[in-house]
Short mmCIF file of C-alpha atoms in Angstrom, two decimals:
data_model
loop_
_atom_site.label_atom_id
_atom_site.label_comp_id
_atom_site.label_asym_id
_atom_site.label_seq_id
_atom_site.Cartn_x
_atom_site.Cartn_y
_atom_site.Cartn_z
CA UNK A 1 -56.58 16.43 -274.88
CA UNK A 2 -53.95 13.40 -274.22
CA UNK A 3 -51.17 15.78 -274.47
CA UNK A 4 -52.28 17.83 -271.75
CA UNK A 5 -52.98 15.09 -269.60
CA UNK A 6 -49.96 13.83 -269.97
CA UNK A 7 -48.25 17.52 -269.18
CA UNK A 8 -50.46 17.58 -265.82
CA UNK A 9 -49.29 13.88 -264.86
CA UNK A 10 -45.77 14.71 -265.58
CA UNK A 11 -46.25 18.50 -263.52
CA UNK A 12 -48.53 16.51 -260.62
CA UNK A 13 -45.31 13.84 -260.74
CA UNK A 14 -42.77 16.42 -260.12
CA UNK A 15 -44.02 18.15 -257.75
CA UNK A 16 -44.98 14.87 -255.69
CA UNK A 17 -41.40 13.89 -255.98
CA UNK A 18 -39.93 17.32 -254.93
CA UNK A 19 -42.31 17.37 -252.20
CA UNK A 20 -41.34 14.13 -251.08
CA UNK A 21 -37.40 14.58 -251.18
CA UNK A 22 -38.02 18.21 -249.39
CA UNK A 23 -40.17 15.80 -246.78
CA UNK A 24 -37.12 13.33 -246.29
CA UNK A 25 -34.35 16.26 -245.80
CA UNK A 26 -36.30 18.04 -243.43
CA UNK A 27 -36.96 14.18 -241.64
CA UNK A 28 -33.42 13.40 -241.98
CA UNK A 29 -31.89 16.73 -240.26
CA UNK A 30 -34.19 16.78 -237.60
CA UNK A 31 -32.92 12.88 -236.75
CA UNK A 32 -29.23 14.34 -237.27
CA UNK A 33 -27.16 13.84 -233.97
CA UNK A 34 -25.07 16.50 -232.61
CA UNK A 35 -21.99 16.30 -232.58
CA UNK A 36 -20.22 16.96 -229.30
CA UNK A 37 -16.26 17.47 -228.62
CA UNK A 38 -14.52 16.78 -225.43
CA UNK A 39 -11.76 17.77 -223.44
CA UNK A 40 -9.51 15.63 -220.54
CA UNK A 41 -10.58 17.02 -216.87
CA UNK A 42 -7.98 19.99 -215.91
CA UNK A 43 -5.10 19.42 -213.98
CA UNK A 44 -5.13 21.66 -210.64
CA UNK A 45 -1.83 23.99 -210.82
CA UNK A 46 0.59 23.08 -208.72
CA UNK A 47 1.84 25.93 -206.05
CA UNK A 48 4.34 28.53 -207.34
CA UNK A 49 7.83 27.06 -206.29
CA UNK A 50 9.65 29.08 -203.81
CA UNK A 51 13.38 29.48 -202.94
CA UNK A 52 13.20 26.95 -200.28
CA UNK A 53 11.66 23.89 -202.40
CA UNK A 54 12.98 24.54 -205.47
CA UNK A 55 16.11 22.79 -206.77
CA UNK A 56 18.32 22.70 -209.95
CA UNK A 57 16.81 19.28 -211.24
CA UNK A 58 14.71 19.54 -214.48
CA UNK A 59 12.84 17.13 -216.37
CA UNK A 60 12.39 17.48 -220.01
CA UNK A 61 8.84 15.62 -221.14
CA UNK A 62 8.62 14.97 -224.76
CA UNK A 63 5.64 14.66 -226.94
CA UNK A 64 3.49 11.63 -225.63
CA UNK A 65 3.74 9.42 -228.91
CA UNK A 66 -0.01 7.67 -228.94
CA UNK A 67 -1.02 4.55 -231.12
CA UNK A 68 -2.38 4.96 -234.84
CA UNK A 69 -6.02 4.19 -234.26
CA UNK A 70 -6.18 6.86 -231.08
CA UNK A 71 -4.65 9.43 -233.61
CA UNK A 72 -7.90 10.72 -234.85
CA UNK A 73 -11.01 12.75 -233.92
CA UNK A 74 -13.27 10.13 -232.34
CA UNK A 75 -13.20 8.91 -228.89
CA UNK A 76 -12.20 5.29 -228.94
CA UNK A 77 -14.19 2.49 -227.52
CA UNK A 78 -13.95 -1.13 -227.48
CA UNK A 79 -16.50 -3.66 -227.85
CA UNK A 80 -15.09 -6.37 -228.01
CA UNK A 81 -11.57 -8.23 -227.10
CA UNK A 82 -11.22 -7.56 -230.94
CA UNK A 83 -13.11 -4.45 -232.46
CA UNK A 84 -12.64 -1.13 -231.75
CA UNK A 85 -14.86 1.35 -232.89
CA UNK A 86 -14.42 5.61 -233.30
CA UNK A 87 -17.39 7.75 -232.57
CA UNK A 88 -18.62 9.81 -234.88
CA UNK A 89 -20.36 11.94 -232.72
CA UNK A 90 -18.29 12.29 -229.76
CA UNK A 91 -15.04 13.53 -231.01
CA UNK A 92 -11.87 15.23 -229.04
CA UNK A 93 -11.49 18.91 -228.95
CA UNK A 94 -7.93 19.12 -229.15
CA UNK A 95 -5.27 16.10 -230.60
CA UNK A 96 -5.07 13.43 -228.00
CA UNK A 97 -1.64 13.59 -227.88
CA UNK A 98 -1.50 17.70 -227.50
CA UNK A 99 -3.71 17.14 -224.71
CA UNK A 100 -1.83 13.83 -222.58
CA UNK A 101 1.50 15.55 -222.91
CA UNK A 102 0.41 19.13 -221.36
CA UNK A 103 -1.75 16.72 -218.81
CA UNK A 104 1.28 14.73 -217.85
CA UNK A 105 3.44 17.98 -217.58
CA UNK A 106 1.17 19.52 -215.37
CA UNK A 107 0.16 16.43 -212.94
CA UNK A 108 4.18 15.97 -212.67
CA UNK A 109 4.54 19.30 -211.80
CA UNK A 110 2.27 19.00 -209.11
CA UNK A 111 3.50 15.49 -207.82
CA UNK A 112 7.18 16.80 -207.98
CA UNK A 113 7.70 20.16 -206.79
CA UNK A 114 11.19 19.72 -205.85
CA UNK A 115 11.78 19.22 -209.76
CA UNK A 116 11.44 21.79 -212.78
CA UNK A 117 8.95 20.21 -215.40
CA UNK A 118 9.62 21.24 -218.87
CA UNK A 119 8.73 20.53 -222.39
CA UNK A 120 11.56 19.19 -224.58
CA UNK A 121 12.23 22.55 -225.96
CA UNK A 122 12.15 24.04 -223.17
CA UNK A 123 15.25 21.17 -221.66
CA UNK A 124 18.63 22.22 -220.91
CA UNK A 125 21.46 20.84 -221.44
CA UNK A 126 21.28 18.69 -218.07
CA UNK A 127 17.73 17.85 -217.96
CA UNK A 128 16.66 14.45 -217.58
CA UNK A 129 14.69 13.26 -220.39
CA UNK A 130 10.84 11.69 -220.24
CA UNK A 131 9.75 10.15 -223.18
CA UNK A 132 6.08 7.90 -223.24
CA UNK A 133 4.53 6.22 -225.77
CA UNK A 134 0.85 5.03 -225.05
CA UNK A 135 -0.74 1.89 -226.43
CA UNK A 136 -4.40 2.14 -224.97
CA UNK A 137 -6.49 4.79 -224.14
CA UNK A 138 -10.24 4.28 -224.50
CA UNK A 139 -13.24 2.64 -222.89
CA UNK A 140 -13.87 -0.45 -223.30
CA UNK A 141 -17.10 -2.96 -223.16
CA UNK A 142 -16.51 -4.33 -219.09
CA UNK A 143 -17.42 -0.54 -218.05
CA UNK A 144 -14.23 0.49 -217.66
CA UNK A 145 -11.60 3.20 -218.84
CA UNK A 146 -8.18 2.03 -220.06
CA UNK A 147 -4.58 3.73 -220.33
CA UNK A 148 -1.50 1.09 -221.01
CA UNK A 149 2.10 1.62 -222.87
CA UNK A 150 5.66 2.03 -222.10
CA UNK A 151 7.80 5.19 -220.25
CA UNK A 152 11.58 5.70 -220.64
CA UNK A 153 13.91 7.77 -218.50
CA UNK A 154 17.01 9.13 -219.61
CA UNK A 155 19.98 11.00 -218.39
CA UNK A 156 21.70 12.17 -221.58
CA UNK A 157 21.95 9.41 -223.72
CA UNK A 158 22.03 6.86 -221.11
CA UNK A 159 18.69 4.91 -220.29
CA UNK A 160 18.16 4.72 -216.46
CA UNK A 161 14.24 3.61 -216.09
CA UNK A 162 11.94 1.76 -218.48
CA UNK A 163 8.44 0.53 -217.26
CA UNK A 164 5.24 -0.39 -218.55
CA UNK A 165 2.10 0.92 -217.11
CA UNK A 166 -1.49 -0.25 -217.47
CA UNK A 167 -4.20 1.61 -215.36
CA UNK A 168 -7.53 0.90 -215.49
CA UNK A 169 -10.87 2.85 -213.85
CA UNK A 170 -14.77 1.49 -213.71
CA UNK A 171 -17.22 4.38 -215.21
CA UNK A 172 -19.40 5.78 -213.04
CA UNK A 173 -22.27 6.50 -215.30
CA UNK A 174 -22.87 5.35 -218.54
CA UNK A 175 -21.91 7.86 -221.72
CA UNK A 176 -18.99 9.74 -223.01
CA UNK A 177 -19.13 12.24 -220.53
CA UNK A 178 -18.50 9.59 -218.08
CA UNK A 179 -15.82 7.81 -220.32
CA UNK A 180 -14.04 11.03 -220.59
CA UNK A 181 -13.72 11.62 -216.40
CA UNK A 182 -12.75 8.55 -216.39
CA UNK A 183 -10.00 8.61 -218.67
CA UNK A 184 -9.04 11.72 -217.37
CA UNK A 185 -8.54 9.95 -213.68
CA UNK A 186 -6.49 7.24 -215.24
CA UNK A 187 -4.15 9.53 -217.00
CA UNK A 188 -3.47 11.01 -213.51
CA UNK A 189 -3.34 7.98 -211.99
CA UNK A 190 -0.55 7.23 -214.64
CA UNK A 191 1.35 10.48 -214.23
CA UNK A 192 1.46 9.46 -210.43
CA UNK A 193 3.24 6.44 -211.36
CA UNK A 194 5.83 7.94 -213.47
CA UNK A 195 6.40 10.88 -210.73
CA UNK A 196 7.27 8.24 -207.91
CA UNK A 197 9.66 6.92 -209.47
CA UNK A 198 11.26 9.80 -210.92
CA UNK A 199 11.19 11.21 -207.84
CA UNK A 200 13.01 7.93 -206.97
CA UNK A 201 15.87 8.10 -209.34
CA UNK A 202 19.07 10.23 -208.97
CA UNK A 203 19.75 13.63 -209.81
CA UNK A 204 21.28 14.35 -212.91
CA UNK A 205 25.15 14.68 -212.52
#
């Protein structure tokens, strides 16, 4: 008689427990947040060049070199003047830098269509050079979207421009979407930079 109560404790325990642990899956994917992936706003095209507008100058535009902690999946924000946190939910679609160097090619292009905009495989010979590295790019906890690093020009091997750029934008709604127009606008914003004064400096010999 105490054996089989003991069998029906131990049977009415298991079951209990399995019941319970299928209880807390099912609670725990149904509190499960999506995950949702992101791309930078598209850059118009710029209009097909014609005989007229179209010169001999080409700029070469190298991989856009971004810092450590942006090289990952989650979109970057900053909470403090000190912490920096990744999302775990809200993640890039493509490599951040795959997607600010084909951004900056294409917003040159359309800022400077006097000038053939190329990647760096794509450079001849005589093709000025375009090399950025970027420092910032996130949101961060004032409401605001921020892009900041360094751009070199060069004509062969000899440097002729070197700035430092820091653009900032104010959200216009809170969330990532938001974050992500944002950061989009201040990468153009950016690219205009770099296009006026490239558009500024001499020809290559």
């Amino acid at each position: 008689m105490m054996a089989s109560l003991m069998f029906r404790w131990r049977r009415f325990g298991a079951t209990t427990l399995l019941m319970i642990a299928t209880a807390a899956l099912a609670g725990c994917a149904a509190q499960s947040t999506p995950t949702n992936r992101y791309t930078l706003p598209e850059v118009e095209s710029p209009p097909s060049p014609t005989s007229s507008i179209s010169g001999n100058r080409q700029l070469s535009v190298s991989p856009v070199e971004v810092a450590s902690y942006l090289d990952q999946e989650g979109i970057v924000m900053q909470t403090s003047d000190i912490e920096l946190n990744a999302a775990n939910q809200n993640l890039w679609a493509e490599e951040l830098g795959h997607q600010l160097t084909r951004q900056l090619r294409q917003s040159l292009s359309a800022e400077l269509p006097g000038v053939t905009v190329v990647s760096s495989a794509q450079g001849g010979a005589g093709a000025q050079r375009l090399s950025l590295s970027v420092d910032q790019f996130q949101g961060r906890y004032d409401g605001r979207a921020v892009a900041s690093g360094e751009w070199q020009l060069h004509d062969g091997n000899r440097l002729m421009m070197q700035r430092h750029f820091d653009v900032t934008r104010p959200l216009e709604n809170d969330g990532y979407p938001a974050l992500v127009r944002a950061l989009g606008a201040v990468w153009k914003d950016v690219a205009r930079q770099v296009a006026a004064a490239v558009r500024a400096a001499p020809s290559a010999d």
